[in-house]
Coordinates of N, CA, C and O in Angstrom, one line a residue:
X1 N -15.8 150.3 -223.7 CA -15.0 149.4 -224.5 C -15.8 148.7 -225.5 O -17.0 148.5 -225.5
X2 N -15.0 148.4 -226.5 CA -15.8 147.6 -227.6 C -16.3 146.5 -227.4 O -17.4 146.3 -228.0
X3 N -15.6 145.4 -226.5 CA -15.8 144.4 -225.8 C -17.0 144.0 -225.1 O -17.4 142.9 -224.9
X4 N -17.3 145.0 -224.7 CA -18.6 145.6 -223.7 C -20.0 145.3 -224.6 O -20.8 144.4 -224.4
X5 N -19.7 146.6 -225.6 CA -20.7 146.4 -226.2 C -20.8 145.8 -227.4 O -21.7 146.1 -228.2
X6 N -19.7 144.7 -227.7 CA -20.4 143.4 -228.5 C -20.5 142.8 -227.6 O -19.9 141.8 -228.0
X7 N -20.9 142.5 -226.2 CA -21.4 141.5 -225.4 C -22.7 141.7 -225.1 O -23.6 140.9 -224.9
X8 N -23.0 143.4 -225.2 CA -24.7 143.9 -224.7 C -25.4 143.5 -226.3 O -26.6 143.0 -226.3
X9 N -24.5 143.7 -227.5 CA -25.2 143.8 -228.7 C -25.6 141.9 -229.0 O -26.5 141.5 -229.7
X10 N -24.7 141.3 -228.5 CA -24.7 139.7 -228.6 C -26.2 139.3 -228.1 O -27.1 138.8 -228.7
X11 N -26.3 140.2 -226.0 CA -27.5 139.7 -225.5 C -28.5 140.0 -225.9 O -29.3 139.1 -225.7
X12 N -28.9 141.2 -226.6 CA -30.2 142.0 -227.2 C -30.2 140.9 -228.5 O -31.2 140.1 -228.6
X13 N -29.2 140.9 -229.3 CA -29.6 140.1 -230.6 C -29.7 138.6 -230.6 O -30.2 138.0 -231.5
X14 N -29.2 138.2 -229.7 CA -29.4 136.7 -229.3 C -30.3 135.9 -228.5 O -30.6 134.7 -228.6
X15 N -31.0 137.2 -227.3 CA -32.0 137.1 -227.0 C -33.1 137.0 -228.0 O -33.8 136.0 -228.2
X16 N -33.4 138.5 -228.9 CA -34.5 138.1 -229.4 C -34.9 136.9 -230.4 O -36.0 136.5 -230.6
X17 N -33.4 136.6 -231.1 CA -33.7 135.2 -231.5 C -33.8 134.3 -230.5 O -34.6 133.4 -230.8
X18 N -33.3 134.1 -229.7 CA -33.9 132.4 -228.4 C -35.9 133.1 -228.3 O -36.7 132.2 -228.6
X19 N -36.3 134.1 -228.1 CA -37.2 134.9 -227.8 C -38.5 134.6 -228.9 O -39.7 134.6 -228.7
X20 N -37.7 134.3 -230.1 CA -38.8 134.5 -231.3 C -40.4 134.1 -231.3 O -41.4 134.7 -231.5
X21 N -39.9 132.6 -231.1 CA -41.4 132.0 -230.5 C -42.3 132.5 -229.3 O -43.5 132.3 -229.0
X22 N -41.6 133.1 -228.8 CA -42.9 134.0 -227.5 C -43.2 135.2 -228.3 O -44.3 135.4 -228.6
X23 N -42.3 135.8 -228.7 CA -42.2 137.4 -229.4 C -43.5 137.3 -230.5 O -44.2 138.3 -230.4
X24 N -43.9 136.7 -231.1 CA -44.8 135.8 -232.5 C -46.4 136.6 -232.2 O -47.2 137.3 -232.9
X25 N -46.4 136.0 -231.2 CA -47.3 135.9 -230.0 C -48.1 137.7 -229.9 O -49.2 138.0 -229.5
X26 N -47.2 138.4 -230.2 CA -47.7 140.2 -229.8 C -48.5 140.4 -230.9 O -48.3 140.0 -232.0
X27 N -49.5 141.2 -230.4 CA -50.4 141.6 -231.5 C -49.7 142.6 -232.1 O -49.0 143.4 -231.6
X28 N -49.9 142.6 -233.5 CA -50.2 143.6 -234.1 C -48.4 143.5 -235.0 O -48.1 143.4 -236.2
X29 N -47.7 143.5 -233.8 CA -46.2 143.3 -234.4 C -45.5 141.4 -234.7 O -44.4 141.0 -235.2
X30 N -46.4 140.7 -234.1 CA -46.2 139.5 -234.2 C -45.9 139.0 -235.4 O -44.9 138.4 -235.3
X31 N -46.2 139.1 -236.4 CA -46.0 138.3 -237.7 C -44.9 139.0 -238.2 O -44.3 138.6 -239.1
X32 N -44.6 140.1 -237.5 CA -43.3 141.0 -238.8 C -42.1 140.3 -237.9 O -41.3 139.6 -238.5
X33 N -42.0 140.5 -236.4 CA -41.2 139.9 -236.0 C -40.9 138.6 -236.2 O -39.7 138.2 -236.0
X34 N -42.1 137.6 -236.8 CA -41.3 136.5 -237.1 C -40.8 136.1 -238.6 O -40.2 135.2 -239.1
X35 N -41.2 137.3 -239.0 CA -40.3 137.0 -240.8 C -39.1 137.6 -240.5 O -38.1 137.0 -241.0
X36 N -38.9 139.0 -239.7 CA -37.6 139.1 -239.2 C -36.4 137.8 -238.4 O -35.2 137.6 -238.6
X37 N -37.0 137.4 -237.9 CA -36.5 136.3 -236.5 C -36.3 135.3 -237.9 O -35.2 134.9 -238.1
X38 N -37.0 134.9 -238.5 CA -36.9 133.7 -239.9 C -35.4 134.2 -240.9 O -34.5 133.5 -241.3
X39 N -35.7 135.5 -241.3 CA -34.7 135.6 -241.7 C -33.4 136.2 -241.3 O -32.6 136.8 -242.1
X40 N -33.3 136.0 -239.9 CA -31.7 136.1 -239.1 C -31.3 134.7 -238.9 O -30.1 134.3 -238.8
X41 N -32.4 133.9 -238.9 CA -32.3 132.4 -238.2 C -30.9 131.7 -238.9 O -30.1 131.0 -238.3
X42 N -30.8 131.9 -239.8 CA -29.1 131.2 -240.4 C -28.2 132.2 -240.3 O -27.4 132.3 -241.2
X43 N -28.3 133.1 -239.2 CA -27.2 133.7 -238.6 C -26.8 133.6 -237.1 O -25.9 134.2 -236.5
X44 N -27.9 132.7 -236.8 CA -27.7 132.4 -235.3 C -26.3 131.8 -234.8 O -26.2 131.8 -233.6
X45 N -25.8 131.4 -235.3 CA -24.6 130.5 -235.2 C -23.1 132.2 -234.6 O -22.4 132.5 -233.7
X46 N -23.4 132.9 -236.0 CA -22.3 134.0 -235.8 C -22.5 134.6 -234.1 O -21.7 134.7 -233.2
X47 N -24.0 134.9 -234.0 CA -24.4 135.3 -232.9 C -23.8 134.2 -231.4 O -23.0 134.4 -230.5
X48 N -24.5 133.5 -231.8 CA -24.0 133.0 -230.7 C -21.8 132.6 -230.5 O -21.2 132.4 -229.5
X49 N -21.4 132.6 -231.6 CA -20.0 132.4 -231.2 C -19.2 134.0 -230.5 O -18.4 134.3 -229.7
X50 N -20.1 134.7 -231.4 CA -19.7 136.4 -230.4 C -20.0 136.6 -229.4 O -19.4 137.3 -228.6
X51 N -21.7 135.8 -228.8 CA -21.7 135.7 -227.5 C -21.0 135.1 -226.6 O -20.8 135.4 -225.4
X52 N -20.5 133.9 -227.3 CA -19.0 133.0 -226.1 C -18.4 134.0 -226.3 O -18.8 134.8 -225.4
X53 N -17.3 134.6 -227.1 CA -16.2 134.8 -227.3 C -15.8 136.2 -226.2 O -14.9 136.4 -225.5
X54 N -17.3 137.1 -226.5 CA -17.2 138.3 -225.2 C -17.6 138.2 -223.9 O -17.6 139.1 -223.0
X55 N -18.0 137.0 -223.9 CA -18.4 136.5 -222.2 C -17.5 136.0 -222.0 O -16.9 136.3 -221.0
X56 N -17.0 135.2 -222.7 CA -15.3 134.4 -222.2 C -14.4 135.6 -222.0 O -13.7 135.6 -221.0
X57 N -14.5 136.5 -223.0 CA -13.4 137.3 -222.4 C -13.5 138.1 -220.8 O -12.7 138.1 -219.8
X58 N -14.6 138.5 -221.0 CA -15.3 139.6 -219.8 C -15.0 138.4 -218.5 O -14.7 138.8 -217.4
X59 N -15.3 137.1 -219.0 CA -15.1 136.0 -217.4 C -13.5 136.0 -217.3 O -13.1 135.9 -216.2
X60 N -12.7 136.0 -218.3 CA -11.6 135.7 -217.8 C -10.6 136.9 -217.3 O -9.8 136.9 -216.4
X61 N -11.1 138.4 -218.3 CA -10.7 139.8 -217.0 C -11.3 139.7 -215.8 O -10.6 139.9 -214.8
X62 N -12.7 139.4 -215.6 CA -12.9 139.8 -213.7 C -12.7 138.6 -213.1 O -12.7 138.8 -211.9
X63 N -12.4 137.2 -213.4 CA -12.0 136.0 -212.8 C -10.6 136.6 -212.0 O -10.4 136.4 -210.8
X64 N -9.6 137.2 -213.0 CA -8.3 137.1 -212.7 C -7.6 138.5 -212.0 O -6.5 138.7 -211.4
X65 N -8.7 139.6 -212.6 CA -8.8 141.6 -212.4 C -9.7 141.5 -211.1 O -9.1 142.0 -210.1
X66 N -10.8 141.1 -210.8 CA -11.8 141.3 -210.5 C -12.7 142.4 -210.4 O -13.2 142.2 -211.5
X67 N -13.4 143.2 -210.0 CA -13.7 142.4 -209.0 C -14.5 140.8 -208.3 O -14.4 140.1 -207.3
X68 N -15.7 140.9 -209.8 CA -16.4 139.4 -209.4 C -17.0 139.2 -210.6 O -17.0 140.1 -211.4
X69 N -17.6 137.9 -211.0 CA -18.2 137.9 -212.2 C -19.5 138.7 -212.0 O -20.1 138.7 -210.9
X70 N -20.1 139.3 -213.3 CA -20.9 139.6 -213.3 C -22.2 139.3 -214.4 O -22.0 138.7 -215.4
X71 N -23.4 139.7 -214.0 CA -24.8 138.6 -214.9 C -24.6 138.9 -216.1 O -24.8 138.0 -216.9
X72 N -24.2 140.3 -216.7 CA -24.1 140.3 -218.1 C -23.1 139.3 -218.8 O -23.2 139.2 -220.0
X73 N -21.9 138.5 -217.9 CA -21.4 137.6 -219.0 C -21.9 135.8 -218.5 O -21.4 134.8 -219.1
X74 N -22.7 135.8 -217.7 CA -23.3 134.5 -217.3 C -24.3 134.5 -218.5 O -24.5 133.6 -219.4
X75 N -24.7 135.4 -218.4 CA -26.0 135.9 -219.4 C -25.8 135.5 -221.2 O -26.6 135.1 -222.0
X76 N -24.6 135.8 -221.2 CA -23.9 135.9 -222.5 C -23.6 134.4 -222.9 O -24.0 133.9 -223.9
X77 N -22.9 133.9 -221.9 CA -22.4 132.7 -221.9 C -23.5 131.6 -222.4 O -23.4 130.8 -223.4
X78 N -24.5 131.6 -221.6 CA -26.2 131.1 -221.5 C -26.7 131.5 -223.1 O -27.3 130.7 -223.8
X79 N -26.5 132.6 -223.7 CA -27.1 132.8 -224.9 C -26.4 132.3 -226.0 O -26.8 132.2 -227.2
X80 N -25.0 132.0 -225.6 CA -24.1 131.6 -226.5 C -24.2 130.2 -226.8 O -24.4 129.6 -227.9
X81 N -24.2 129.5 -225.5 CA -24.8 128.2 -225.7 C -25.4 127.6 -226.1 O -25.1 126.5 -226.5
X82 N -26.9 128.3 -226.1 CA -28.5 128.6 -226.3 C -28.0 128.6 -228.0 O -28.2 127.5 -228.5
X83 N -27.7 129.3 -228.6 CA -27.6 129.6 -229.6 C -26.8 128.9 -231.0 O -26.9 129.0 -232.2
X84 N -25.8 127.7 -229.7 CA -25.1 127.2 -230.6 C -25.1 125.8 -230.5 O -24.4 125.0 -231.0
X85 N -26.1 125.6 -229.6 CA -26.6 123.9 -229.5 C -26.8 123.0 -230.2 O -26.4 121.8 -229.9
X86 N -27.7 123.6 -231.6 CA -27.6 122.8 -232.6 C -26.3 121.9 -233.0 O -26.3 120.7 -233.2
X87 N -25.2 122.7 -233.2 CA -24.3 122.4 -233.9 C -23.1 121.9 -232.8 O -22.2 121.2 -233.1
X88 N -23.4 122.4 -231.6 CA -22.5 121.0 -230.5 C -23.1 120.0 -230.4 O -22.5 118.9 -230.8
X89 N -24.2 120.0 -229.9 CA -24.8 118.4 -229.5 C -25.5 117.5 -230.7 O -25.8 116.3 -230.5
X90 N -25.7 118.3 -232.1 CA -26.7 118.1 -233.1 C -28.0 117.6 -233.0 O -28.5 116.9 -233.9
X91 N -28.4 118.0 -232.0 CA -30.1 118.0 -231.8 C -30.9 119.5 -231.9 O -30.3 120.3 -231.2
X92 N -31.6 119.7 -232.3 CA -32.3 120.7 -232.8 C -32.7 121.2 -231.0 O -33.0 120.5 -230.0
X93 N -32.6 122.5 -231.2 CA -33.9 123.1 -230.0 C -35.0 124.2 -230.3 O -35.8 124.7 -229.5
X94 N -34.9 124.5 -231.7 CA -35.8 125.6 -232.4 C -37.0 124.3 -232.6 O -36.7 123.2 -232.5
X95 N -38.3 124.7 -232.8 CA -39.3 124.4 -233.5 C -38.9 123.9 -235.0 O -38.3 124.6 -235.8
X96 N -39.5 122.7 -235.1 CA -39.0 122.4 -236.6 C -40.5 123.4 -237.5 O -40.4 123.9 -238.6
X97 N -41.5 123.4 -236.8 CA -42.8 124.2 -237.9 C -42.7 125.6 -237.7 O -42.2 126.1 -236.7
X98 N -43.3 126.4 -238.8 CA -42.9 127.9 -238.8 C -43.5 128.7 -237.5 O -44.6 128.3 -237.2
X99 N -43.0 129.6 -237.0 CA -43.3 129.8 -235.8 C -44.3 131.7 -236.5 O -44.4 132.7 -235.9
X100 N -44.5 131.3 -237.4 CA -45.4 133.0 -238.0 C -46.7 132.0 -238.3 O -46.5 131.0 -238.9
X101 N -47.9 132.3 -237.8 CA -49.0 132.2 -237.7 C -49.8 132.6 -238.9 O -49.3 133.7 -239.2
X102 N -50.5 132.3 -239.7 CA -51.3 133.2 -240.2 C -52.2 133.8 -239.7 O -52.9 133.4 -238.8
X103 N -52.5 134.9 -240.2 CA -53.7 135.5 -239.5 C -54.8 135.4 -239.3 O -55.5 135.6 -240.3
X104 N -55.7 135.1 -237.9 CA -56.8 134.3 -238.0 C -56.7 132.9 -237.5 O -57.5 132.3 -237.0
X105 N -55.2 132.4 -238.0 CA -55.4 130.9 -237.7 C -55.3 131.1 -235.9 O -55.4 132.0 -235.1
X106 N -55.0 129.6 -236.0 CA -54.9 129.2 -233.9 C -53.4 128.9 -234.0 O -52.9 128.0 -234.6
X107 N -52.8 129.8 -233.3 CA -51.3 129.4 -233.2 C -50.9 128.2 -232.5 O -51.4 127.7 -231.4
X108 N -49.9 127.7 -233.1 CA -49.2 125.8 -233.1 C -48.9 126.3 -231.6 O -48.7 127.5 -231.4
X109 N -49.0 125.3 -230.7 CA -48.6 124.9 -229.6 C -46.9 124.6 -229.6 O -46.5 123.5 -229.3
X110 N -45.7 126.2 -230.2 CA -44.9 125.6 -230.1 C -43.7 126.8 -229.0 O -42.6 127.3 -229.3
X111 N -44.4 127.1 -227.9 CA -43.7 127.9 -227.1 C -44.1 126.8 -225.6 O -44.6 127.3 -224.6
X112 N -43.9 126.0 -225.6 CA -44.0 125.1 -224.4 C -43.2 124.0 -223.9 O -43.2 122.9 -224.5
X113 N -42.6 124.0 -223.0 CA -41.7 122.7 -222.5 C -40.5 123.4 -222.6 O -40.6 124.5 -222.1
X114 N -39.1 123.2 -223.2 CA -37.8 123.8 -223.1 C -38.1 125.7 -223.9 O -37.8 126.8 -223.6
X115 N -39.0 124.8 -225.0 CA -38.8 126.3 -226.2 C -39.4 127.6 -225.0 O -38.9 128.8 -224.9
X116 N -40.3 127.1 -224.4 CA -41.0 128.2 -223.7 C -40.1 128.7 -223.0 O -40.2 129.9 -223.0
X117 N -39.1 128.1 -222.2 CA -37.8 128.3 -221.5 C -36.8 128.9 -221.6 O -36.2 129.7 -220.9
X118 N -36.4 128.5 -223.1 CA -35.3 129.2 -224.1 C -36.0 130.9 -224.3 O -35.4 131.9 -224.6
X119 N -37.2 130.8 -224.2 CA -38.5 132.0 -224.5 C -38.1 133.0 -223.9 O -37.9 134.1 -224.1
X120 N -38.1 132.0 -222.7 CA -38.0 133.5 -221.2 C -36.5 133.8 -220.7 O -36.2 134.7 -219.9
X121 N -35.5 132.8 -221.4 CA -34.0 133.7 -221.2 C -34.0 134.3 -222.2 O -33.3 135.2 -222.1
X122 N -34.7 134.0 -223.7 CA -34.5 135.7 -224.4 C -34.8 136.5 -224.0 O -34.1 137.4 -224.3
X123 N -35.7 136.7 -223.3 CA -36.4 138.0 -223.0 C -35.5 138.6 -222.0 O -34.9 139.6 -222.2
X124 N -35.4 138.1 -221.1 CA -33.9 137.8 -220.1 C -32.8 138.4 -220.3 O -32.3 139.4 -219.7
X125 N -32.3 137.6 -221.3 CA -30.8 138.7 -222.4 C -31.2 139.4 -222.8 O -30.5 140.4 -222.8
X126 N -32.4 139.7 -223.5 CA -32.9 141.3 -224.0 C -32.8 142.0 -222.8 O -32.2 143.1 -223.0
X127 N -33.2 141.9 -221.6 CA -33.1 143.4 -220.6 C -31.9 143.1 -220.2 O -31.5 144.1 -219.8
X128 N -30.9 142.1 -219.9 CA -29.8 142.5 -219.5 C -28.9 143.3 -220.7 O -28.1 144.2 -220.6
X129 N -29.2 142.5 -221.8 CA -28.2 143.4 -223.1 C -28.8 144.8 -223.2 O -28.1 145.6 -223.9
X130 N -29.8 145.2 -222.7 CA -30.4 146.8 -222.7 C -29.7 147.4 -221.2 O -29.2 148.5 -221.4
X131 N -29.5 147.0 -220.0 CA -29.1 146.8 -218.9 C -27.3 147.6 -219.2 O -26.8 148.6 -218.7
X132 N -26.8 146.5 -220.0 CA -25.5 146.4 -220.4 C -25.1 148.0 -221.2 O -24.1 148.6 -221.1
X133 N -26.2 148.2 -221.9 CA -25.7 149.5 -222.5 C -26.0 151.0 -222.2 O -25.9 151.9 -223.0
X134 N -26.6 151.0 -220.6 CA -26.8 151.9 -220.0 C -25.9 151.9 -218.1 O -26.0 152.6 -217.1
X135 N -24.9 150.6 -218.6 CA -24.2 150.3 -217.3 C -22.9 150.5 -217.4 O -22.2 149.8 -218.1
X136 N -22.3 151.6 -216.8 CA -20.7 152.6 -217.2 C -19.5 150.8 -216.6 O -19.8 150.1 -215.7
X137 N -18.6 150.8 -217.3 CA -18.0 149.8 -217.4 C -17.0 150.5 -215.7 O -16.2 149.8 -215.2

């Protein structure tokens, strides 16, 4: 179903944005991913409202179809939220300093405390949204 897989494509792409700031961090691919992750960043919003919209849907068929809820739309729900926090509560939860290092430098202390947290349910929705598109509906 299509539904399906804009919910797996929400978790992979929404993950790796909540994700960015740990992702930074890999050698070798670290700095491309964060000019990537920089220039999706003002599309996080779209992302995350596709992530409600196909988790909501997917909760309210097996709420009422069943048979039970399942992690790929908790997951969804979590990245959707994650994603769209800014703009409910208007408090920031991204790093306000650039999260691409230069090379050589000592990278900013900014994957710690919530961000580090937000870090590891990207990575999170990345294997369930990979999870999702190898799981027959």
């Amino acid at each position: 179903m299509l539904m399906a897989l804009l919910l797996d494509l929400a978790n992979i792409v929404g993950g790796f944005l909540l994700a960015a700031g740990l992702l930074v961090r890999v050698p070798r691919v670290g700095p491309t991913l964060g000019r990537l992750s920089e220039r999706a960043g003002p599309a996080r919003w779209i992302v995350g409202v596709l992530a409600l919209v196909a988790a909501g849907f997917w909760i309210i068929v097996h709420a009422f179809s069943g048979p039970h809820l399942f992690h790929f739309e908790v997951v969804g729900l979590g990245v959707g939220i994650a994603l769209l926090w800014d703009r409910l509560v208007g408090r920031s939860t991204t790093p306000r300093e650039p999260i691409t290092p230069s090379y050589g430098a000592t990278v900013t202390d900014t994957t710690t405390g919530l961000h580090l947290l937000l870090a590891v349910f990207g990575l999170i929705a990345i294997a369930v949204g990979v999870q999702g598109l190898f799981t027959p509906n």
